[in-house]
CSV table of C-alpha atoms in Angstrom, one decimal:
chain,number,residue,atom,x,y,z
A,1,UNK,CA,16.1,-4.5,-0.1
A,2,UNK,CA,13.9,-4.0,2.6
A,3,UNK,CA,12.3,-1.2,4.9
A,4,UNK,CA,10.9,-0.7,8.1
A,5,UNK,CA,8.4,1.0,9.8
A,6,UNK,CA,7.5,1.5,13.7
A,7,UNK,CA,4.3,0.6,14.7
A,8,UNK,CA,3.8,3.2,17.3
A,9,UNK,CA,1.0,2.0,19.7
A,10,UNK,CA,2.7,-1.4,19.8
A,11,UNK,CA,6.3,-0.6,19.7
A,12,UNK,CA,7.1,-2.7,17.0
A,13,UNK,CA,8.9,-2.6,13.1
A,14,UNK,CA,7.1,-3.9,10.3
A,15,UNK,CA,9.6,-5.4,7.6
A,16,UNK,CA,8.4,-4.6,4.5
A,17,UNK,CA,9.3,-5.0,0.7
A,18,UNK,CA,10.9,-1.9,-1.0
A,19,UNK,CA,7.5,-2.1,-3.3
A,20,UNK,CA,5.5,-2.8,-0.4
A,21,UNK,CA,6.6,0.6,1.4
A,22,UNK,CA,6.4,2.4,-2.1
A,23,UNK,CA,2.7,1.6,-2.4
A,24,UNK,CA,2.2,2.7,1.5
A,25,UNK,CA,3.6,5.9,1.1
A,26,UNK,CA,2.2,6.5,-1.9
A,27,UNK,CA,-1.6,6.1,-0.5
A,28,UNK,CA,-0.6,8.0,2.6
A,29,UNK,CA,0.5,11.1,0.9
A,30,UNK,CA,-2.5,11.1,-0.8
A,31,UNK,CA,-4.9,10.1,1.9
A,32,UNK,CA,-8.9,10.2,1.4
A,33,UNK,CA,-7.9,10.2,-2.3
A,34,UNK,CA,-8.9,6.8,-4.5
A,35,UNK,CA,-6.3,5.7,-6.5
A,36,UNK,CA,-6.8,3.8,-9.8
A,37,UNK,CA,-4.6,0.6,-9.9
A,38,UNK,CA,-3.1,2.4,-12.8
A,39,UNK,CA,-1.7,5.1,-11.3
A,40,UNK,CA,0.2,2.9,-8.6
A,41,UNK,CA,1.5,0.8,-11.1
A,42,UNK,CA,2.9,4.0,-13.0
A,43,UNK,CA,4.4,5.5,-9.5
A,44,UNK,CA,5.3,2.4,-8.0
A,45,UNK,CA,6.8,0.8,-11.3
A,46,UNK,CA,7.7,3.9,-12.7
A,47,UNK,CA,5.8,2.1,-15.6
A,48,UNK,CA,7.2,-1.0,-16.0
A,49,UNK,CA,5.7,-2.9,-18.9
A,50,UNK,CA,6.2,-6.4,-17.5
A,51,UNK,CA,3.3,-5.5,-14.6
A,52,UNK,CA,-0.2,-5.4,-15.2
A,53,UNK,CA,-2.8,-3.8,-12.6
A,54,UNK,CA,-3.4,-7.2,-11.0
A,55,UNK,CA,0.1,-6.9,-9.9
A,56,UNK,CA,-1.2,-4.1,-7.8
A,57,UNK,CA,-3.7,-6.1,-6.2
A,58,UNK,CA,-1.3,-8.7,-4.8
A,59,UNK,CA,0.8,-6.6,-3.4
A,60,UNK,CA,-1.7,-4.8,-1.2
A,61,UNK,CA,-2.8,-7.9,0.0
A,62,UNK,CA,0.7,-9.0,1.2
A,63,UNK,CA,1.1,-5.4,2.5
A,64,UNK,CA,-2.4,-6.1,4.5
A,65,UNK,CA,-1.0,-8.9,5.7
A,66,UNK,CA,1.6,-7.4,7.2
A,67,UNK,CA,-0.1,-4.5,8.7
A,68,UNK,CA,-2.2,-6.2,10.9
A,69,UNK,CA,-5.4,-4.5,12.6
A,70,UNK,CA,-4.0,-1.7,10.1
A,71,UNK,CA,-4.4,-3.2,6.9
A,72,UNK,CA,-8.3,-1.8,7.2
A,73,UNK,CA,-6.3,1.6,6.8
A,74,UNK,CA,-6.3,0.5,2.7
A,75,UNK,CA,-9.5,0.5,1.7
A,76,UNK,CA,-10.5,-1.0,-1.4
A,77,UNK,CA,-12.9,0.5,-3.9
A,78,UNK,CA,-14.0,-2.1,-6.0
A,79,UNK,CA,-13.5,-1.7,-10.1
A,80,UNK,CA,-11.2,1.4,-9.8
A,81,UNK,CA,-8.2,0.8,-7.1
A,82,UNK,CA,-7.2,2.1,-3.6
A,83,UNK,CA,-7.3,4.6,-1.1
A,84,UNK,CA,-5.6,5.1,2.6
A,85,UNK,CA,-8.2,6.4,5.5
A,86,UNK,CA,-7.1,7.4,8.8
A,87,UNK,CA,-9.3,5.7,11.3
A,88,UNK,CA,-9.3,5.1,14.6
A,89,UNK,CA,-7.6,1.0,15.8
């Protein structure tokens, strides 16, 4: 399963994973707000016992990947998780 979202300055789709556009939305709706890998594992997984936090961590670097110039967007905060900033590309 897979979904897409419109890069708007470029007109062009991003194909991403259904866990992958989870993990997105989950950072944008709470944008400026660190979140521990934890707590993205939990929301994403809906707790999932098979993952472990490192699982997080792979994921956002495919997402990255795909986001291009964007991928600075998810900003890392080392020992504890991620967080989405608005800034200016």
């Amino acid at each position: 399963d897979k979904r897409e979202i419109l890069d708007t300055k470029n007109n062009e789709l991003i194909n991403l994973t259904v866990i992958e556009y989870k993990i997105l939305l989950f950072l944008v709706n709470n944008k400026n707000f660190v979140q521990e890998r934890a707590s993205i594992l939990y929301k994403v997984w809906e707790n999932d016992s098979n993952f472990n936090t490192r699982t997080v961590d792979t994921h956002i670097q495919r997402l990255r990947n795909k986001l291009g110039k964007y991928k600075e967007c998810i900003v890392s905060v080392r020992g504890v998780g991620y967080k989405f900033e608005d800034k200016e590309l």
